[in-house]
Amino acid sequence: MSLAERLVQERQARRAAERALAQKQSELAEAHRQLGHRAQALSEEIVETRAEVATVRDENQRVKSDLSAAHHKIAVAERRLWHSVQTITDGFAFFDAAGTLCLANKAYLSIFDGLVDIAPGVAYPTILQVMTDEGIVDTGGLTAGEWQDMMIDRWRMDIPPPVTIRLWNDQYVRLVDRRNAAGDMVSVGQNITHSVLTEAGLTEARAAAETASRAKSAFLANMSHEIRTPMNGVVGMADLLAETGLDEDQRLYVDTIRKSGDALLTIIGDVLDYSKIEADRLDLHPEPFDLERCIHDVMMLLEPLAREKGLTLLVDYDLFMPSRFVGDPGRVRQVLTNLMGNAVKFTDAGHVLVRVTGAPQAGGPSQITITVEDTGIGIPADQLDRIFGEFNQVQAARSRRFGGTGLGLAISHRLIGLMGGEMWVTSGEGSGSCFGLRITLPRTEDARPPRPMLPNGLRRVLVVDDVPTNLTILERQLTQLGLEVSCCANGPSALEAMDAQDFDLVLTDHHMPGMDGLALTQAIRARGSGVPIVMISSNPGHAGRDPARAHLHALLQKPVPRRDLIAMLEGMDQTPRAVPAPNAASVRTGTRQMRVLAAEDNKTNQLVLQKMLAPMNIVLKIAQNGEEAVAAYDSFHPDLIFMDISMPRMDGKDAARAIRAREATLGRRVPILALTANSPDAGDPELAQAGLDAALSKPLRKEVLMNRIAALCPHDAASPLPDAASRA
């Protein structure tokens, strides 16, 4: 190869190398450029990373600082909490779900007296075993094992009930344990020694107070009995003395003795009842009773005082309302006596009306409303809110003169409350008062009383009465029976009404101004009229001695019980005839005298009985005690027995039981009435259990005794009433 060719080749090679170098330089420059970009990016990333690292480092430092502060606060809180737990007097302990003690304060551990076994990590059963083994706890009547089993069984409950344990040093600790959702248990032991000792002191004080209350009640009951016994002689002899020939001054003295004795007996009864209510020892004794009869019995007791004051006593008992209920008749009678007695006491003119309403429910109890309305002095409006308070009386010159303890209405209010009822009063000074009560009593009757069967010839009735309220009551009752009723306020207007039309029955009041009922009867008969005439009298005994009595078809006691009114109407035969007065002895063919046995150990009371019953046509035998009464029953064969309850050797209850045992073999039953010096309305269920039929409270009343004897006289004996004896 030539030089030129070689030069060309070298030139070409050089140019190729230059081109390759240029290419490599270009590639190197590009790589350098890219490397610069990458380095720039990495530099930027490093800067950013460094910034982020610095931020994270700052955040970590802040978190570490906050965490340190939080740990410090938690430590402070835990320390404070633990210090608080340590300073409280109650024991505090924490157990895990397995029953292992995790922590406990000093108060909790103090009862173990420094025993090293009782520390965090000990199991709950071990704690119980240490308590029994070391005699720390008083297990009472349980053995150590039984006590431990009881405590473990309690521990396993979801909600363990609190339990009180007694320690060896007579300290009492109340354990209250609560389990959380994880099964851990928090136990708190409260030292309740002071509370237990205080409660024991209160229990002892309560027992002492109850003992004192029982002693007070026993004292008051004994005082009532002891005072009533001699008061029977005082009041009884005063009653007998009043029936003798006395001058004006002597009669005043006797009346003062009687009224003072009655007032004293009322005070004794009120104080005794209030003491029982105050001590929550007054019990009710429900039994079947007749509410209407109960009201009329109270009316009979108040009739003499009402008649003396010229007052009219009225009863408005719904004609078709039941009267048989289940309740405590003694307490119902006591409330009615109080309300009606107050009405008579505070009324100088007009009337006292007892109104009974109610809506009987089929098969259920009846809600009964009883109101006692009067036309008396009334009660000022500013006194009404305290009228049922203890020892409260309306302090006015007009009311203070009536006296009393101020307990009667308070006792009545409490009694009605015990019966589940309510009591209220409405009144205005000078315009009378209305006391009301509402109680719910079960009925002994399934339905209303049956409608009476009246004679076909009885359609038109003339009612004569000067008291508008009584006219209204009789008119409504007779109208309810389907009768046509005409009302007149006096005798002359009644005669004019009879001239205008015919009547099938004349129903007239006894005491009326101008022409009374007997004068009206004579005037009607003088005209030749044979219409049946029925007279209503508050004093039928007096009316029965008048010659005009022979012209009456019937003579009814005022106020008239529904049964007597209906019985009279059902028995109407339109023939004028005379019938016995209510409660009077029936016409008898027997000539023997009624035999009455009285068991009484007190000589004064024996004398009172003998003097009170001397006018009666009876044979009276006195027994000194229960044994003599039983012996006299066998030999004397009494028709009626009055039995004193408190007697030596054998009391009245035992004597009555002995007599009833004898009668069981003889097939006869003699009425036995208890004579008791206890409160008349207190009620004594043992009397009925002993075989006694009823009770009469001392001091005895002559009229009550005579009425009871007359009502219980057997039909084969002559009437025991004095009038009957004189006619025989």
XYZ file of C-alpha atoms in Angstrom:
728
model
C 0.000 0.000 0.000
C 1.223 3.346 -0.979
C 1.968 6.129 1.348
C -0.869 8.138 -0.016
C -3.175 5.296 0.630
C -1.833 4.911 4.072
C -2.188 8.625 4.665
C -5.702 8.443 3.420
C -6.394 5.554 5.660
C -4.736 7.305 8.598
C -6.698 10.478 7.796
C -9.867 8.467 7.637
C -8.977 6.655 10.817
C -8.121 9.936 12.498
C -11.394 11.452 11.338
C -13.262 8.367 12.523
C -11.452 8.586 15.855
C -12.255 12.297 16.070
C -15.855 11.552 15.283
C -15.850 8.770 17.869
C -14.176 11.119 20.347
C -16.677 13.823 19.588
C -19.467 11.261 19.997
C -17.979 10.103 23.278
C -17.486 13.682 24.398
C -21.105 14.422 23.502
C -22.240 11.310 25.374
C -19.976 12.238 28.288
C -21.374 15.735 28.351
C -24.917 14.331 28.259
C -24.017 11.908 31.015
C -22.444 14.727 32.978
C -25.478 16.840 32.409
C -27.803 14.017 33.548
C -25.489 13.352 36.472
C -25.734 17.004 37.416
C -29.513 16.840 37.241
C -29.484 13.677 39.336
C -27.104 15.212 41.810
C -29.315 18.279 41.984
C -32.351 16.078 42.585
C -30.499 14.064 45.186
C -29.340 17.241 46.814
C -32.881 18.530 46.904
C -34.094 15.180 48.282
C -31.391 15.294 50.909
C -32.407 18.782 51.888
C -36.047 17.754 52.086
C -35.160 14.606 54.000
C -33.025 16.569 56.380
C -35.942 18.967 56.926
C -38.301 16.049 57.501
C -35.827 14.386 59.836
C -35.490 17.615 61.730
C -39.265 17.880 61.947
C -39.626 14.292 63.118
C -36.802 14.820 65.572
C -38.569 17.913 66.917
C -41.887 16.040 67.083
C -40.242 13.118 68.846
C -38.684 15.483 71.272
C -42.042 17.129 71.893
C -43.782 13.728 72.276
C -41.065 12.616 74.663
C -41.565 15.805 76.612
C -45.354 15.398 76.682
C -45.030 11.721 77.576
C -42.697 12.581 80.367
C -45.132 15.206 81.638
C -48.008 12.689 81.365
C -46.017 10.084 83.242
C -45.320 12.679 85.884
C -48.963 13.606 86.157
C -49.990 9.946 86.331
C -47.424 9.344 89.001
C -48.675 12.350 90.949
C -52.300 11.239 90.522
C -51.483 7.692 91.558
C -49.523 8.948 94.521
C -52.304 11.274 95.556
C -54.932 8.544 95.045
C -52.945 6.090 97.063
C -52.319 8.634 99.767
C -56.038 9.321 99.814
C -56.811 5.599 100.012
C -54.285 5.274 102.795
C -55.706 8.164 104.777
C -59.361 7.059 104.710
C -60.579 5.187 107.757
C -62.369 2.544 105.690
C -60.391 -0.467 104.526
C -59.705 -0.641 100.793
C -58.373 -3.585 98.797
C -58.128 -4.611 95.158
C -58.197 -8.227 93.981
C -57.651 -9.515 90.456
C -60.011 -11.908 88.701
C -58.249 -14.893 90.273
C -58.908 -13.556 93.780
C -55.317 -12.498 94.450
C -54.755 -9.401 96.545
C -53.105 -6.725 94.421
C -53.084 -3.856 96.900
C -54.605 -2.850 100.210
C -54.444 0.234 102.404
C -53.349 0.393 106.007
C -56.918 0.394 107.339
C -57.604 -2.885 105.524
C -54.411 -4.506 106.744
C -54.706 -3.129 110.282
C -57.257 -5.714 111.328
C -54.634 -8.418 110.672
C -52.341 -6.838 113.281
C -49.197 -6.882 111.118
C -49.376 -10.523 110.020
C -46.769 -10.865 107.265
C -48.868 -13.475 105.464
C -51.420 -10.822 104.556
C -49.750 -8.825 101.796
C -50.177 -8.298 98.057
C -50.072 -11.663 96.345
C -52.100 -13.558 98.962
C -55.287 -15.337 97.852
C -58.695 -14.382 99.205
C -59.411 -17.852 100.723
C -56.105 -17.595 102.601
C -57.209 -14.280 104.077
C -60.417 -15.907 105.329
C -58.485 -18.818 106.829
C -56.100 -16.476 108.640
C -59.060 -14.527 110.046
C -60.572 -17.654 111.573
C -57.295 -19.332 112.606
C -56.038 -16.226 114.371
C -59.409 -15.509 115.994
C -59.690 -12.135 114.230
C -63.323 -12.629 113.355
C -66.261 -13.754 115.511
C -68.054 -16.412 113.449
C -71.056 -16.436 115.762
C -72.878 -19.734 115.689
C -70.914 -20.999 112.649
C -67.797 -23.108 112.659
C -64.654 -21.724 111.035
C -65.210 -23.875 107.943
C -68.861 -22.926 107.645
C -68.024 -19.244 107.949
C -65.294 -19.513 105.291
C -67.625 -21.387 102.928
C -70.311 -18.733 103.433
C -67.875 -15.908 102.639
C -66.475 -17.693 99.564
C -69.977 -18.405 98.226
C -70.771 -14.740 98.688
C -67.510 -13.721 96.955
C -68.400 -15.769 93.875
C -71.704 -13.971 93.323
C -71.959 -11.454 90.489
C -73.122 -8.815 92.957
C -72.066 -9.910 96.446
C -74.494 -8.566 99.078
C -72.979 -6.415 101.848
C -72.116 -8.369 104.978
C -71.262 -7.229 108.501
C -68.574 -9.094 110.435
C -67.748 -8.763 114.100
C -64.080 -8.652 115.080
C -62.449 -9.991 118.210
C -62.352 -6.522 119.805
C -66.124 -5.969 119.347
C -65.575 -3.772 116.309
C -68.076 -4.162 113.469
C -66.979 -3.985 109.819
C -69.357 -3.858 106.880
C -67.839 -5.385 103.731
C -69.013 -4.000 100.391
C -67.526 -5.748 97.336
C -67.988 -4.804 93.681
C -66.746 -6.733 90.630
C -65.840 -4.970 87.364
C -66.302 -6.257 83.814
C -62.863 -7.887 83.785
C -63.612 -9.847 86.929
C -61.442 -7.751 89.271
C -62.907 -7.070 92.701
C -62.815 -3.885 94.746
C -63.462 -4.488 98.449
C -64.308 -1.766 100.962
C -64.532 -2.417 104.700
C -66.504 0.225 106.600
C -66.151 0.426 110.363
C -69.766 0.755 111.527
C -69.166 0.124 115.222
C -70.602 3.514 116.189
C -73.712 2.939 114.068
C -74.213 -0.542 115.513
C -73.828 0.719 119.070
C -76.123 3.667 118.303
C -78.706 1.327 116.782
C -78.421 -0.945 119.789
C -78.952 2.068 122.017
C -81.947 3.116 119.939
C -83.330 -0.420 120.085
C -82.881 -0.423 123.836
C -84.463 3.015 124.071
C -87.314 1.891 121.823
C -87.842 -1.192 123.974
C -87.813 1.004 127.064
C -90.264 3.402 125.415
C -92.527 0.528 124.384
C -92.339 -0.865 127.893
C -93.217 2.559 129.271
C -96.037 2.867 126.721
C -97.371 -0.553 127.694
C -97.111 0.388 131.348
C -98.925 3.644 130.615
C -101.630 1.853 128.660
C -101.956 -0.774 131.391
C -102.093 1.971 134.002
C -104.720 3.905 132.074
C -106.763 0.761 131.445
C -106.540 -0.181 135.117
C -107.326 3.397 136.101
C -110.347 3.331 133.810
C -111.523 0.072 135.366
C -110.883 1.165 138.932
C -112.592 4.532 138.470
C -115.577 3.132 136.595
C -116.307 0.635 139.366
C -116.925 3.241 142.114
C -118.441 5.613 139.547
C -121.083 2.964 138.944
C -122.125 3.465 142.532
C -121.970 7.270 142.303
C -123.878 7.644 139.049
C -126.217 4.742 139.714
C -127.220 6.020 143.130
C -127.576 9.534 141.717
C -130.025 8.157 139.138
C -131.987 6.391 141.857
C -131.904 9.457 144.096
C -133.262 11.592 141.258
C -136.399 9.409 141.209
C -137.187 10.181 144.859
C -138.994 13.212 146.233
C -136.469 16.075 146.162
C -136.781 19.793 146.552
C -135.353 22.144 143.926
C -131.912 22.504 145.527
C -131.557 18.776 146.145
C -132.492 17.987 142.546
C -129.875 20.494 141.371
C -127.248 18.770 143.505
C -128.201 15.341 142.170
C -128.175 16.531 138.557
C -124.751 18.060 139.144
C -123.450 14.737 140.482
C -124.838 12.863 137.493
C -123.494 15.291 134.908
C -120.093 15.479 136.595
C -119.921 11.689 136.717
C -120.817 11.420 133.027
C -118.209 14.047 132.153
C -115.561 12.192 134.153
C -116.368 8.915 132.420
C -116.135 10.603 129.021
C -112.733 12.039 129.896
C -111.478 8.646 131.081
C -112.649 6.946 127.899
C -111.125 9.620 125.648
C -107.746 9.576 127.385
C -107.621 5.769 127.324
C -108.500 5.580 123.627
C -106.085 8.339 122.683
C -103.253 6.643 124.562
C -103.917 3.452 122.589
C -103.968 5.334 119.290
C -100.777 7.183 120.206
C -99.034 3.876 120.944
C -100.427 2.248 117.758
C -102.100 -0.375 119.943
C -105.681 0.275 119.015
C -106.887 -2.673 116.941
C -110.053 -3.026 114.922
C -112.230 -6.133 115.299
C -114.291 -6.551 112.102
C -117.491 -8.555 112.317
C -120.926 -8.468 110.669
C -123.116 -5.695 112.034
C -126.201 -3.664 111.203
C -125.256 -0.060 110.437
C -128.816 1.230 110.605
C -129.428 -0.401 113.967
C -126.118 0.994 115.189
C -127.291 4.515 114.290
C -130.650 4.030 115.975
C -128.981 2.623 119.102
C -126.949 5.811 119.392
C -130.107 7.837 118.787
C -131.807 6.007 121.665
C -128.936 6.916 123.991
C -129.114 10.574 123.003
C -132.907 10.786 122.982
C -133.313 11.794 126.683
C -130.910 14.738 126.327
C -132.447 15.759 123.008
C -135.931 15.569 124.481
C -134.793 17.664 127.451
C -133.503 20.334 125.051
C -136.529 20.104 122.757
C -134.488 18.817 119.798
C -135.706 16.513 117.045
C -133.477 13.572 116.110
C -133.813 12.442 112.486
C -132.368 9.596 110.437
C -132.384 9.657 106.639
C -131.263 6.158 105.627
C -131.855 5.345 101.979
C -134.833 3.011 101.895
C -133.240 0.422 99.592
C -129.651 0.678 100.749
C -128.209 -2.406 102.517
C -127.611 -2.142 106.238
C -125.580 -5.286 106.958
C -121.828 -4.733 106.630
C -118.565 -6.100 107.999
C -116.634 -3.720 110.237
C -115.885 -2.903 113.854
C -119.329 -2.022 115.249
C -117.911 -0.774 118.558
C -115.635 1.749 116.863
C -118.277 2.786 114.332
C -120.691 3.326 117.215
C -118.008 5.283 119.083
C -117.488 7.657 116.136
C -121.235 8.099 115.636
C -121.751 8.704 119.349
C -119.077 11.365 119.283
C -120.412 13.171 116.215
C -124.074 12.888 117.158
C -123.356 13.668 120.808
C -121.491 16.834 119.806
C -124.363 17.800 117.536
C -126.871 17.456 120.379
C -124.510 19.171 122.836
C -123.914 22.225 120.642
C -127.508 22.602 119.421
C -130.027 24.481 121.544
C -132.949 24.443 119.111
C -133.918 22.707 115.898
C -132.826 19.236 114.903
C -129.955 16.810 114.417
C -130.070 14.806 111.191
C -128.031 11.703 110.360
C -127.993 11.057 106.626
C -126.652 7.807 105.142
C -126.024 7.402 101.431
C -124.042 4.984 99.327
C -123.815 3.235 96.018
C -123.759 -0.539 96.625
C -121.741 -2.464 94.058
C -122.718 -5.957 92.993
C -120.530 -8.443 94.838
C -118.097 -5.816 96.135
C -117.691 -3.489 99.110
C -119.842 -0.404 99.457
C -118.620 3.134 99.862
C -120.760 4.625 102.610
C -121.129 8.314 103.346
C -122.555 9.376 106.701
C -123.220 13.012 107.540
C -124.368 14.441 110.863
C -126.081 17.802 110.369
C -127.253 20.099 113.131
C -128.758 23.550 113.583
C -126.397 24.483 116.398
C -123.925 27.262 117.119
C -121.588 26.370 114.244
C -117.831 26.768 113.974
C -115.966 29.932 112.905
C -114.157 29.592 109.561
C -110.736 30.239 111.112
C -111.222 27.290 113.503
C -112.171 24.624 110.951
C -108.615 23.665 109.998
C -107.765 22.512 113.541
C -111.084 21.041 114.600
C -109.679 17.461 114.374
C -106.509 18.293 116.338
C -105.677 16.798 119.725
C -106.914 18.693 122.786
C -108.460 21.327 120.516
C -111.757 22.998 121.195
C -113.259 25.981 119.500
C -112.260 28.713 121.916
C -115.377 30.774 122.208
C -117.427 31.721 125.222
C -120.419 29.885 123.783
C -118.534 26.612 123.269
C -116.352 26.517 126.392
C -119.431 26.183 128.546
C -120.051 22.707 127.084
C -116.754 21.316 128.444
C -115.000 18.167 127.264
C -111.420 17.015 126.701
C -111.037 18.157 123.107
C -110.053 14.571 122.201
C -113.317 13.199 120.845
C -113.037 14.487 117.286
C -109.304 13.712 117.145
C -110.006 10.122 118.199
C -112.872 9.813 115.719
C -110.686 11.195 112.933
C -107.941 8.690 113.722
C -110.420 5.805 113.946
C -111.874 6.590 110.527
C -108.306 6.783 109.217
C -107.627 3.311 110.628
C -110.695 2.112 108.728
C -109.232 3.533 105.507
C -111.773 6.346 105.344
C -111.851 10.111 105.558
C -113.653 12.707 107.662
C -114.478 16.344 107.022
C -116.539 19.229 108.362
C -118.388 22.162 106.879
C -119.803 24.846 109.096
C -120.526 28.499 109.577
C -120.704 30.395 112.821
C -124.324 30.557 113.913
C -125.592 28.396 111.023
C -124.958 24.859 112.268
C -122.396 22.248 111.291
C -122.160 19.176 109.103
C -119.617 16.494 109.989
C -119.159 13.820 107.364
C -117.268 10.571 107.005
C -116.744 8.190 104.140
C -115.678 4.563 104.630
C -115.682 1.459 102.471
C -117.092 -1.681 104.082
C -117.728 -5.184 102.728
C -121.392 -6.153 102.633
C -122.967 -9.265 104.078
C -125.932 -8.841 101.746
C -125.644 -9.744 98.079
C -128.261 -7.292 96.888
C -130.430 -4.423 97.961
C -133.231 -5.178 100.409
C -136.226 -6.667 98.602
C -139.026 -4.307 97.723
C -141.758 -4.653 100.373
C -145.121 -6.223 99.475
C -147.684 -3.606 100.470
C -151.438 -4.302 100.739
C -153.406 -3.539 97.595
C -155.699 -1.150 99.468
C -152.826 1.067 100.596
C -152.259 3.891 98.107
C -152.726 7.344 99.630
C -150.918 8.385 102.829
C -151.271 11.598 104.831
C -148.089 12.590 106.728
C -148.390 15.153 109.537
C -145.286 16.686 111.133
C -144.278 20.190 112.128
C -140.609 19.570 111.276
C -140.068 20.179 107.520
C -136.973 17.961 107.348
C -138.830 14.997 108.809
C -141.709 15.586 106.403
C -139.267 15.522 103.508
C -137.663 12.258 104.679
C -140.975 10.449 105.192
C -142.403 11.766 101.925
C -139.384 10.522 99.955
C -139.386 7.100 101.647
C -143.097 6.518 101.098
C -142.920 7.801 97.530
C -140.109 5.319 96.832
C -142.544 2.598 97.865
C -145.005 3.755 95.202
C -147.438 5.513 97.550
C -149.185 8.840 96.972
C -148.145 11.159 99.795
C -149.727 14.377 101.063
C -147.937 16.422 103.734
C -149.317 18.710 106.427
C -147.420 20.738 109.018
C -150.065 20.600 111.788
C -153.278 18.939 112.956
C -155.862 21.486 111.664
C -154.425 21.423 108.135
C -154.461 17.614 108.281
C -158.184 17.625 109.143
C -158.810 19.959 106.226
C -156.891 17.627 103.905
C -159.003 14.695 105.097
C -162.149 16.645 104.334
C -160.902 17.168 100.783
C -160.012 13.545 99.989
C -159.836 10.050 101.421
C -156.621 8.525 102.757
C -155.676 4.932 103.398
C -153.266 5.791 106.216
C -152.463 8.734 108.478
C -148.865 8.947 109.701
C -148.577 11.632 112.383
C -145.917 12.964 114.699
C -146.623 12.932 118.430
C -145.290 16.249 119.698
C -146.602 19.153 117.635
C -147.560 22.689 118.719
C -151.251 23.366 119.170
C -152.799 20.015 118.305
C -150.442 17.105 118.980
C -150.693 13.636 117.463
C -152.971 12.204 120.137
C -155.365 15.151 119.896
C -155.406 14.743 116.118
C -156.188 11.045 116.560
C -159.134 11.828 118.821
C -160.407 14.462 116.362
C -160.259 11.990 113.479
C -162.093 9.325 115.462
C -164.655 11.919 116.632
C -165.534 12.456 112.985
C -166.301 8.787 112.659
C -163.316 7.973 110.451
C -161.796 4.514 110.819
C -158.669 5.244 108.782
C -155.600 3.552 110.314
C -153.512 6.056 112.276
C -149.833 5.459 113.056
C -148.128 7.832 115.447
C -144.388 8.420 115.638
C -143.147 9.477 119.063
C -139.797 10.186 120.641
C -141.368 9.092 123.958
C -143.677 6.148 123.146
C -143.865 5.108 126.791
C -145.587 8.377 127.697
C -147.885 8.172 124.697
C -148.835 4.597 125.554
C -150.497 5.709 128.812
C -152.856 8.174 127.062
C -156.473 6.983 126.476
C -156.170 7.975 122.820
C -153.578 5.212 122.447
C -156.410 2.734 121.903
C -157.333 4.498 118.625
C -153.876 4.020 117.095
C -153.051 1.307 114.622
C -149.389 1.420 115.691
C -147.013 3.473 117.776
C -143.465 3.776 116.397
C -140.301 5.026 118.023
C -138.894 8.199 116.508
C -136.705 8.192 114.460
C -138.315 5.227 112.744
C -136.060 2.373 111.627
C -136.749 1.290 108.073
C -137.625 -2.253 109.088
C -140.247 -1.015 111.554
C -141.768 1.331 108.983
C -141.883 -1.353 106.294
C -143.161 -4.028 108.696
C -145.944 -1.678 109.768
C -146.911 -0.934 106.154
C -146.814 -4.597 105.113
C -149.054 -5.499 108.078
C -151.705 -2.902 107.295
C -155.154 -4.459 107.175
C -157.089 -1.159 107.302
C -158.632 -2.172 110.649
C -158.119 0.235 113.579
C -156.450 -1.620 116.404
C -153.881 -1.094 119.136
C -150.463 -2.753 118.981
C -147.666 -2.776 121.549
C -145.100 -0.013 121.427
C -141.674 -0.909 120.084
C -139.342 -2.671 122.498
C -142.255 -3.339 124.858
C -142.884 -6.846 126.144
C -145.276 -8.955 124.111
C -148.647 -9.902 125.514
C -147.969 -12.940 127.652
C -150.092 -15.619 129.168
C -147.441 -16.751 131.662
C -147.783 -15.751 135.284
C -144.390 -16.735 136.674
C -141.836 -14.047 137.309
C -138.753 -13.803 135.149
C -135.620 -15.026 136.973
C -132.515 -12.815 136.686
C -129.110 -13.823 138.053
C -126.500 -11.107 138.638
C -122.884 -12.036 139.422
C -121.225 -9.036 141.086
C -118.600 -8.982 143.838
C -118.736 -5.255 144.630
C -121.211 -4.504 147.425
C -122.014 -1.023 146.117
C -122.733 -2.346 142.643
C -124.936 -5.062 144.147
C -126.949 -2.396 145.911
C -127.215 -0.330 142.730
C -128.539 -3.354 140.808
C -131.047 -4.228 143.501
C -132.368 -0.674 143.728
C -132.534 -0.154 139.968
C -134.385 -3.406 139.351
C -136.623 -3.246 142.422
C -139.619 -1.813 140.475
C -139.501 -4.649 137.924
C -141.621 -7.775 138.082
C -138.656 -10.167 138.362
C -136.887 -12.416 140.848
C -133.320 -11.142 141.257
C -130.564 -13.327 142.716
C -127.071 -11.978 143.474
C -123.938 -14.152 143.199
C -120.754 -12.939 144.879
C -118.343 -14.438 142.323
C -118.109 -16.723 139.322
C -118.249 -19.945 141.321
C -121.494 -18.882 143.013
C -122.885 -17.873 139.614
C -122.209 -21.343 138.172
C -123.769 -22.977 141.227
C -126.791 -20.633 141.046
C -127.260 -21.533 137.379
C -127.824 -25.153 138.410
C -130.207 -24.359 141.276
C -131.860 -21.050 140.319
C -132.444 -21.795 136.594
C -132.166 -18.125 135.480
C -133.776 -16.690 132.359
C -131.066 -14.028 132.084
C -127.594 -13.611 133.594
C -125.701 -10.373 134.222
C -122.041 -11.346 134.591
C -119.395 -9.036 136.005
C -116.064 -9.713 134.302
C -113.564 -8.947 137.081
C -114.368 -11.105 140.118
C -112.251 -13.065 142.623
C -111.907 -16.870 142.617
C -113.525 -17.219 139.175
C -113.928 -14.278 136.799
C -116.890 -13.696 134.517
C -115.326 -15.207 131.400
C -114.480 -18.486 133.110
C -117.931 -18.592 134.698
C -119.568 -18.032 131.300
C -117.485 -20.842 129.792
C -118.519 -23.177 132.599
C -122.194 -22.321 132.094
C -121.963 -22.797 128.317
C -120.351 -26.191 128.904
C -123.314 -27.220 131.080
C -125.795 -25.946 128.497
C -124.194 -28.095 125.813
C -125.652 -31.140 127.564
C -128.983 -29.502 128.464
C -129.957 -28.174 125.032
C -130.774 -24.639 126.235
C -128.979 -21.311 126.062
C -129.509 -18.521 128.583
C -128.528 -14.978 127.495
C -125.432 -13.804 129.404
C -124.656 -10.090 129.377
C -121.246 -8.901 130.554
C -120.971 -6.091 133.083
C -117.608 -4.443 132.503
C -115.841 -1.404 133.864
C -113.677 -1.173 130.756
C -114.198 1.422 128.041
C -117.587 0.693 126.459
C -116.274 0.925 122.907
C -112.899 -0.692 123.380
C -114.115 -4.057 122.137
C -113.099 -7.399 123.643
C -113.192 -10.380 121.276
C -112.600 -12.697 124.254
C -116.113 -11.959 125.526
C -117.723 -13.611 122.507
C -115.249 -16.481 122.664
C -116.197 -17.062 126.312
C -119.895 -17.293 125.358
C -121.049 -13.830 126.458
C -123.738 -12.399 124.207
C -123.217 -8.669 124.772
C -121.623 -6.181 127.153
C -123.003 -3.379 129.292
C -120.537 -0.794 130.468
C -120.481 0.642 133.935
C -121.891 2.861 135.226
C -125.138 1.039 134.575
C -128.210 2.912 133.389
C -131.581 1.956 134.771
C -133.417 2.441 131.497
C -130.877 0.338 129.583
C -131.079 -2.467 132.144
C -134.857 -2.526 132.107
C -135.035 -2.495 128.312
C -132.553 -5.376 128.052
C -134.470 -7.439 130.591
C -137.785 -6.766 128.840
C -136.355 -7.645 125.432
C -134.898 -10.955 126.694
C -137.877 -12.059 128.764
C -139.001 -15.595 127.786
C -142.558 -16.005 126.500
C -143.628 -18.294 129.323
C -142.939 -15.552 131.910
C -145.005 -12.515 132.800
C -143.851 -9.139 131.518
C -141.089 -7.755 133.738
C -141.996 -4.124 133.061
C -143.359 -2.177 136.028
C -146.517 -1.103 134.145
C -147.323 -4.682 133.241
C -146.821 -5.784 136.828
C -149.192 -3.118 138.141
C -151.906 -4.037 135.656
C -151.607 -7.761 136.467
